C-alpha positions in Angstrom: -9.3 4.7 -18.5 -5.7 4.1 -17.4 -4.2 6.5 -14.8 -0.7 7.9 -15.1 0.8 7.6 -11.6 3.5 9.9 -10.4 3.9 8.5 -6.9 3.0 5.1 -5.4 3.0 4.5 -1.6 4.4 1.1 -0.6 3.7 -0.4 2.8 6.1 -3.2 3.9 7.9 -4.8 6.8 10.6 -3.2 8.9 11.8 -6.8 9.0 13.0 -8.7 5.9 11.1 -11.9 6.7 12.6 -15.4 6.8 12.4 -16.3 3.1 14.5 -14.7 0.4 11.4 -14.4 -1.8 10.4 -11.3 0.1 13.6 -9.5 -0.5 13.4 -10.5 -4.2 9.9 -9.2 -4.4 10.9 -5.8 -2.9 13.7 -5.6 -5.5 11.4 -6.5 -8.3 8.8 -3.9 -7.3 11.6 -1.3 -7.0 12.8 -2.1 -10.5 9.3 -1.7 -11.9 8.7 1.6 -10.2 12.1 3.0 -11.2 11.6 1.9 -14.8 8.2 3.5 -15.0 9.6 6.7 -13.5 7.2 6.4 -10.5 8.4 7.9 -7.3 8.3 5.6 -4.3 6.5 7.0 -1.1 7.2 4.8 1.9 7.7 4.9 5.7 11.2 6.3 5.6 13.1 3.5 7.4 16.5 2.1 6.5 15.8 -1.4 7.8 14.0 -4.5 6.6 12.0 -4.6 3.4 11.6 -0.9 3.7 15.3 -0.3 3.4 15.8 -2.8 0.7 13.0 -1.3 -1.4 14.2 2.3 -1.1 17.9 1.4 -1.7 17.0 -0.5 -4.9 14.8 2.4 -6.2 17.6 4.8 -5.6 20.2 2.5 -7.1 18.1 2.2 -10.3 18.0 6.0 -10.6 14.5 6.4 -9.2 13.2 8.7 -6.5 12.2 7.7 -3.0 10.3 9.9 -0.5 10.2 8.8 3.1 7.8 9.8 5.8 8.8 8.9 9.4 7.8 10.1 12.9 10.4 11.8 15.1 10.3 8.9 17.6 11.7 6.5 15.0 14.3 9.0 13.8 15.4 9.1 17.5 15.9 5.3 17.3 18.2 5.8 14.3 15.9 4.0 11.9 15.5 6.8 9.4 17.0 6.5 5.9 19.1 9.6 5.3 19.9 9.0 1.6 16.5 9.6 0.2 15.3 12.1 -2.4 13.1 13.6 0.3 12.6 12.7 4.0 9.6 14.2 5.8 9.9 14.0 9.6 6.4 14.2 11.3 5.2 14.2 14.9 3.2 11.0 15.0 2.2 7.8 13.3 -1.2 9.4 12.5 0.6 12.3 10.7 2.8 9.8 8.9 -0.1 7.9 7.4 -1.9 11.1 6.4 1.2 12.6 4.7 1.8 9.3 2.8 -1.8 9.3 1.7 -1.6 12.9 0.6 1.6 12.3 -1.5 0.6 9.0 -3.2 -1.6 8.2 -6.2 -2.1 4.6 -5.3 -1.1 2.1 -2.5 0.7 -1.2 -2.6 1.4 -3.6 0.3 4.4 -5.9 0.2 4.5 -8.6 2.9 4.7 -7.1 6.3 3.3 -7.4 9.8 0.8 -5.5 11.9 2.0 -2.0 10.9 1.7 -2.9 7.2 -1.8 -4.2 7.6 -2.9 -1.3 9.8 -1.7 1.2 7.2 -3.3 -0.7 4.3 -6.6 -1.1 6.0 -6.8 2.6 6.9 -6.5 3.4 3.2 -9.0 0.6 2.3 -11.5 2.0 4.8 -11.1 5.5 3.4 -11.7 4.1 0.0 -14.8 2.2 1.2 -16.2 5.4 2.7 -15.4 7.4 -0.5 -12.8 9.6 1.2 -10.4 8.9 -1.7 -10.6 7.3 -5.2 -7.1 5.8 -5.2 -6.4 2.1 -5.8 -5.1 -0.3 -3.1 -3.3 -3.5 -3.9 -1.3 -6.3 -2.3 1.7 -8.0 -3.9 0.8 -11.5 -3.0 4.3 -12.9 -2.8 4.3 -16.7 -2.6 0.7 -16.6 -1.4 1.5 -14.4 1.6 -1.9 -12.6 1.4 -4.1 -15.6 0.6 -5.4 -15.8 4.2 -6.3 -12.1 4.1 -8.1 -12.3 0.8 -10.0 -15.3 2.0 -11.0 -13.4 5.2 -12.4 -10.6 3.1 -14.4 -13.0 1.0 -15.8 -14.4 4.2 -16.7 -10.9 5.4 -18.6 -10.3 2.1 -20.4 -13.6 2.4 -21.5 -12.7 5.9 -22.8 -9.3 5.0 -20.1 -7.1 6.6 -18.7 -5.8 3.3 -20.7 -5.0 0.2 -20.2 -7.3 -2.8 -19.7 -4.1 -4.8 -16.6 -3.5 -2.7 -15.1 -6.9 -3.5 -12.4 -5.3 -5.7 -11.4 -2.4 -3.4 -8.3 -4.5 -2.7 -6.5 -5.6 -5.8 -4.0 -8.5 -5.8 -1.4 -10.0 -8.0 1.9 -11.9 -7.5 3.8 -9.9 -10.1 4.6 -6.2 -9.5 4.2 -5.0 -13.1 0.8 -6.7 -13.4 -0.3 -5.3 -10.0 0.7 -1.8 -11.1 -1.3 -2.3 -14.3 -4.4 -3.3 -12.3 -4.0 -0.2 -10.2 -3.7 2.0 -13.3 -7.1 0.7 -14.4 -8.8 0.8 -11.0 -12.2 2.5 -10.8 -13.6 3.3 -7.4 -17.0 1.7 -6.6 -20.0 4.0 -6.8 -22.0 2.3 -4.1 -21.9 3.6 -0.5 -20.4 1.5 2.2 -23.6 0.8 4.2 -25.6 -2.4 3.7 -29.3 -1.9 4.3 -31.6 -4.4 6.0 -33.3 -5.3 2.8 -30.0 -6.2 1.2 -29.1 -8.9 3.8 
């Protein structure tokens, strides 16, 4: 059964990346979210892909909610033109608040912070702490190495085969959103027993 999202959390780089395809992807995702009347939840920054994404959502008449720790506000990185801006005390509080606000999670290209945020949500999903879908927008094959790594972890017995589709992937934002709408959480527990290996 398809889910009707109200808010989608997007993780992405505080840098724009070298290729213009990353900016184009952020704009395309913003357009899809705004057209579907889905509120953007993101890290609250005004720079890099984060700023591009939020600015485009707002320019298209959409809503954008930012969540940013005070330490980054102090560095003058906060976006002060958002629909809502939540200022929190730590990176841990930021991730928890974003998770609370969102109905699903998407990662655009980004670096260590993007991966760390995405994998915390994937881990929570694996443990059954939430039932929300997680996906990557695989822009120009950016996430191929990550997807291959996960396949390797499955083949080596560190991730259950049942959990293969915890992380959804597509190179088109509208198609990725549709996959997330139809996501169903796995019913198997995380742990692999000795007789399964």
